[in-house]
PDB file of C-alpha atoms in Angstrom:
ATOM      1  CA  UNK O 301       5.941 -24.558 -19.270  1.00  0.00           C
ATOM      2  CA  UNK O 302       4.812 -26.013 -16.115  1.00  0.00           C
ATOM      3  CA  UNK O 303       6.919 -23.011 -13.858  1.00  0.00           C
ATOM      4  CA  UNK O 304       5.299 -20.750 -16.576  1.00  0.00           C
ATOM      5  CA  UNK O 305       1.797 -21.620 -15.846  1.00  0.00           C
ATOM      6  CA  UNK O 306       2.189 -21.389 -12.272  1.00  0.00           C
ATOM      7  CA  UNK O 307       4.280 -18.062 -11.413  1.00  0.00           C
ATOM      8  CA  UNK O 308       2.410 -16.397 -14.658  1.00  0.00           C
ATOM      9  CA  UNK O 309      -1.278 -17.666 -12.715  1.00  0.00           C
ATOM     10  CA  UNK O 310       0.218 -16.060  -9.614  1.00  0.00           C
ATOM     11  CA  UNK O 311       1.585 -13.383 -10.284  1.00  0.00           C
ATOM     12  CA  UNK O 312      -1.703 -12.189 -12.455  1.00  0.00           C
ATOM     13  CA  UNK O 313      -3.631 -12.579  -9.311  1.00  0.00           C
ATOM     14  CA  UNK O 314      -0.511 -10.777  -7.253  1.00  0.00           C
ATOM     15  CA  UNK O 315      -1.423  -8.027  -9.150  1.00  0.00           C
ATOM     16  CA  UNK O 316      -4.962  -7.595 -10.526  1.00  0.00           C
ATOM     17  CA  UNK O 317      -7.051  -8.527  -7.587  1.00  0.00           C
ATOM     18  CA  UNK O 318      -7.145  -5.879  -5.543  1.00  0.00           C
ATOM     19  CA  UNK O 319      -7.176  -8.318  -1.985  1.00  0.00           C
ATOM     20  CA  UNK O 320      -5.010  -8.125   0.889  1.00  0.00           C
ATOM     21  CA  UNK O 321      -1.985  -9.713   0.903  1.00  0.00           C
ATOM     22  CA  UNK O 322      -2.894 -12.537   3.443  1.00  0.00           C
ATOM     23  CA  UNK O 323      -5.382 -13.939   1.175  1.00  0.00           C
ATOM     24  CA  UNK O 324      -2.887 -14.215  -1.879  1.00  0.00           C
ATOM     25  CA  UNK O 325       0.032 -15.827   0.474  1.00  0.00           C
ATOM     26  CA  UNK O 326      -1.777 -19.392   0.765  1.00  0.00           C
ATOM     27  CA  UNK O 327      -2.737 -19.283  -2.834  1.00  0.00           C
ATOM     28  CA  UNK O 328       1.379 -18.506  -2.932  1.00  0.00           C
ATOM     29  CA  UNK O 329       1.947 -21.820  -1.494  1.00  0.00           C
ATOM     30  CA  UNK O 330      -0.233 -23.749  -3.399  1.00  0.00           C
ATOM     31  CA  UNK O 331       1.635 -22.905  -6.389  1.00  0.00           C
ATOM     32  CA  UNK O 332       4.763 -23.697  -4.893  1.00  0.00           C
ATOM     33  CA  UNK O 333       2.723 -27.108  -3.683  1.00  0.00           C
ATOM     34  CA  UNK O 334       1.870 -28.016  -7.594  1.00  0.00           C
ATOM     35  CA  UNK O 335       5.791 -27.540  -8.700  1.00  0.00           C
ATOM     36  CA  UNK O 336       6.413 -29.446  -5.629  1.00  0.00           C
ATOM     37  CA  UNK O 337       4.199 -32.156  -6.644  1.00  0.00           C
ATOM     38  CA  UNK O 338       5.289 -32.532 -10.272  1.00  0.00           C
ATOM     39  CA  UNK O 339       8.560 -32.476  -9.002  1.00  0.00           C
ATOM     40  CA  UNK O 340       7.727 -35.452  -7.383  1.00  0.00           C
ATOM     41  CA  UNK O 341       5.747 -36.961  -9.986  1.00  0.00           C
ATOM     42  CA  UNK O 342       9.230 -36.834 -12.337  1.00  0.00           C
ATOM     43  CA  UNK O 343      10.094 -33.414 -13.972  1.00  0.00           C
ATOM     44  CA  UNK O 344      11.828 -33.261 -17.845  1.00  0.00           C
ATOM     45  CA  UNK O 345      13.799 -29.953 -16.262  1.00  0.00           C
ATOM     46  CA  UNK O 346      17.466 -29.751 -16.208  1.00  0.00           C
ATOM     47  CA  UNK O 347      18.007 -28.305 -12.942  1.00  0.00           C
ATOM     48  CA  UNK O 348      14.196 -28.832 -11.282  1.00  0.00           C
ATOM     49  CA  UNK O 349      16.007 -28.367  -7.906  1.00  0.00           C
ATOM     50  CA  UNK O 350      17.155 -24.796  -9.253  1.00  0.00           C
ATOM     51  CA  UNK O 351      13.787 -24.248 -10.640  1.00  0.00           C
ATOM     52  CA  UNK O 352      12.500 -24.982  -7.283  1.00  0.00           C
ATOM     53  CA  UNK O 353      14.339 -22.360  -5.478  1.00  0.00           C
ATOM     54  CA  UNK O 354      13.589 -19.850  -8.293  1.00  0.00           C
ATOM     55  CA  UNK O 355       9.948 -19.736  -8.327  1.00  0.00           C
ATOM     56  CA  UNK O 356       9.911 -20.013  -4.445  1.00  0.00           C
ATOM     57  CA  UNK O 357      11.928 -17.070  -4.373  1.00  0.00           C
ATOM     58  CA  UNK O 358       9.514 -15.593  -6.813  1.00  0.00           C
ATOM     59  CA  UNK O 359       6.511 -16.202  -5.359  1.00  0.00           C
ATOM     60  CA  UNK O 360       8.183 -14.587  -1.717  1.00  0.00           C
ATOM     61  CA  UNK O 361       9.192 -11.348  -3.254  1.00  0.00           C
ATOM     62  CA  UNK O 362       6.035 -10.683  -4.622  1.00  0.00           C
ATOM     63  CA  UNK O 363       3.974 -11.361  -1.342  1.00  0.00           C
ATOM     64  CA  UNK O 364       6.553  -9.113   0.647  1.00  0.00           C
ATOM     65  CA  UNK O 365       6.032  -6.275  -2.296  1.00  0.00           C
ATOM     66  CA  UNK O 366       2.740  -6.657  -1.652  1.00  0.00           C
ATOM     67  CA  UNK O 367       2.556  -6.367   1.857  1.00  0.00           C
ATOM     68  CA  UNK O 368       5.385  -3.261   1.492  1.00  0.00           C
ATOM     69  CA  UNK O 369       2.637  -1.809  -1.216  1.00  0.00           C
ATOM     70  CA  UNK O 370      -0.332  -2.169   1.267  1.00  0.00           C
ATOM     71  CA  UNK O 371       1.752  -0.418   4.180  1.00  0.00           C
ATOM     72  CA  UNK O 372       2.547   2.505   1.949  1.00  0.00           C
ATOM     73  CA  UNK O 373      -0.934   2.664   0.732  1.00  0.00           C
ATOM     74  CA  UNK O 374      -2.417   2.827   4.161  1.00  0.00           C
ATOM     75  CA  UNK O 375       0.186   5.497   5.556  1.00  0.00           C
ATOM     76  CA  UNK O 376      -0.421   7.570   2.206  1.00  0.00           C
ATOM     77  CA  UNK O 377      -4.265   7.621   3.609  1.00  0.00           C
ATOM     78  CA  UNK O 378      -3.593   8.299   7.130  1.00  0.00           C
ATOM     79  CA  UNK O 379      -1.152  11.402   5.971  1.00  0.00           C
ATOM     80  CA  UNK O 380      -3.942  12.702   3.781  1.00  0.00           C
ATOM     81  CA  UNK O 381      -6.685  12.026   6.520  1.00  0.00           C
ATOM     82  CA  UNK O 382      -4.327  14.085   9.619  1.00  0.00           C
ATOM     83  CA  UNK O 383      -3.819  16.716   6.400  1.00  0.00           C
ATOM     84  CA  UNK O 384      -7.420  17.255   5.761  1.00  0.00           C
ATOM     85  CA  UNK O 385      -7.931  17.539   9.902  1.00  0.00           C
ATOM     86  CA  UNK O 386      -5.439  20.145  10.467  1.00  0.00           C
ATOM     87  CA  UNK O 387      -6.366  22.278   7.001  1.00  0.00           C
ATOM     88  CA  UNK O 388     -10.384  21.964   8.975  1.00  0.00           C
ATOM     89  CA  UNK O 389      -8.697  23.052  12.427  1.00  0.00           C
ATOM     90  CA  UNK O 390      -6.987  25.950  10.272  1.00  0.00           C
ATOM     91  CA  UNK O 391      -9.728  27.006   8.368  1.00  0.00           C
ATOM     92  CA  UNK O 392     -12.425  26.907  11.507  1.00  0.00           C
ATOM     93  CA  UNK O 393      -9.713  28.892  13.479  1.00  0.00           C
ATOM     94  CA  UNK O 394      -9.350  31.235  10.539  1.00  0.00           C
ATOM     95  CA  UNK O 395     -13.578  31.590  10.136  1.00  0.00           C
ATOM     96  CA  UNK O 396     -13.543  32.829  14.042  1.00  0.00           C
ATOM     97  CA  UNK O 397     -11.239  35.372  13.723  1.00  0.00           C
ATOM     98  CA  UNK O 398     -12.753  36.646  10.715  1.00  0.00           C
ATOM     99  CA  UNK O 399     -15.859  36.656  12.412  1.00  0.00           C
ATOM    100  CA  UNK O 400     -15.038  37.950  15.563  1.00  0.00           C
ATOM    101  CA  UNK O 401     -15.599  35.337  17.988  1.00  0.00           C
ATOM    102  CA  UNK O 402     -12.304  34.422  18.060  1.00  0.00           C
ATOM    103  CA  UNK O 403     -11.736  37.490  19.852  1.00  0.00           C
ATOM    104  CA  UNK O 404      -7.901  37.914  17.371  1.00  0.00           C
ATOM    105  CA  UNK O 405      -6.476  34.262  19.308  1.00  0.00           C
ATOM    106  CA  UNK O 406      -5.226  31.553  17.193  1.00  0.00           C
ATOM    107  CA  UNK O 407      -4.870  28.517  18.665  1.00  0.00           C
ATOM    108  CA  UNK O 408      -1.806  27.730  19.797  1.00  0.00           C
ATOM    109  CA  UNK O 409      -1.467  24.222  17.810  1.00  0.00           C
ATOM    110  CA  UNK O 410      -3.137  25.618  14.577  1.00  0.00           C
ATOM    111  CA  UNK O 411      -1.020  25.797  11.568  1.00  0.00           C
ATOM    112  CA  UNK O 412      -1.077  29.408   9.609  1.00  0.00           C
ATOM    113  CA  UNK O 413      -1.310  28.736   5.912  1.00  0.00           C
ATOM    114  CA  UNK O 414       1.720  30.731   4.668  1.00  0.00           C
ATOM    115  CA  UNK O 415       0.932  29.887   0.128  1.00  0.00           C
ATOM    116  CA  UNK O 416       3.774  26.734   0.327  1.00  0.00           C
ATOM    117  CA  UNK O 417       1.630  23.689   1.431  1.00  0.00           C
ATOM    118  CA  UNK O 418       0.900  21.438  -0.675  1.00  0.00           C
ATOM    119  CA  UNK O 419      -2.933  22.801  -0.815  1.00  0.00           C
ATOM    120  CA  UNK O 420      -4.986  22.783  -4.632  1.00  0.00           C
ATOM    121  CA  UNK O 421      -6.171  26.260  -4.330  1.00  0.00           C
ATOM    122  CA  UNK O 422      -7.043  28.907  -2.284  1.00  0.00           C
ATOM    123  CA  UNK O 423      -9.827  28.237   0.626  1.00  0.00           C
ATOM    124  CA  UNK O 424     -12.910  30.796  -0.069  1.00  0.00           C
ATOM    125  CA  UNK O 425     -14.176  32.631   2.910  1.00  0.00           C
TER     126      UNK O 425
END
């Protein structure tokens, strides 16, 4: 029951609390230390050393998983911001061409919209 409480509490915090993995990692270490203390006092488990290795592995893997998830979320956000910037640049060039301020020239680094991008719909001009 001790293992269930430790793993359940740490996993619930890892999944439900929207804070960075660096803050949750010490809580996982505290959970591991609590189980180590229970082992030193005397545990009634059949194989407490194996349980200790498994709880350490579970806590490590969830911490590493949360870190990986954070990295992927940050990359997805950066990709979204980059695409929005590119879209604004293209729309600006397109409006300049339509208004005649661009004299029909499109910048060499602009991207033309061909209807196959991940846009949510056509833009209004």
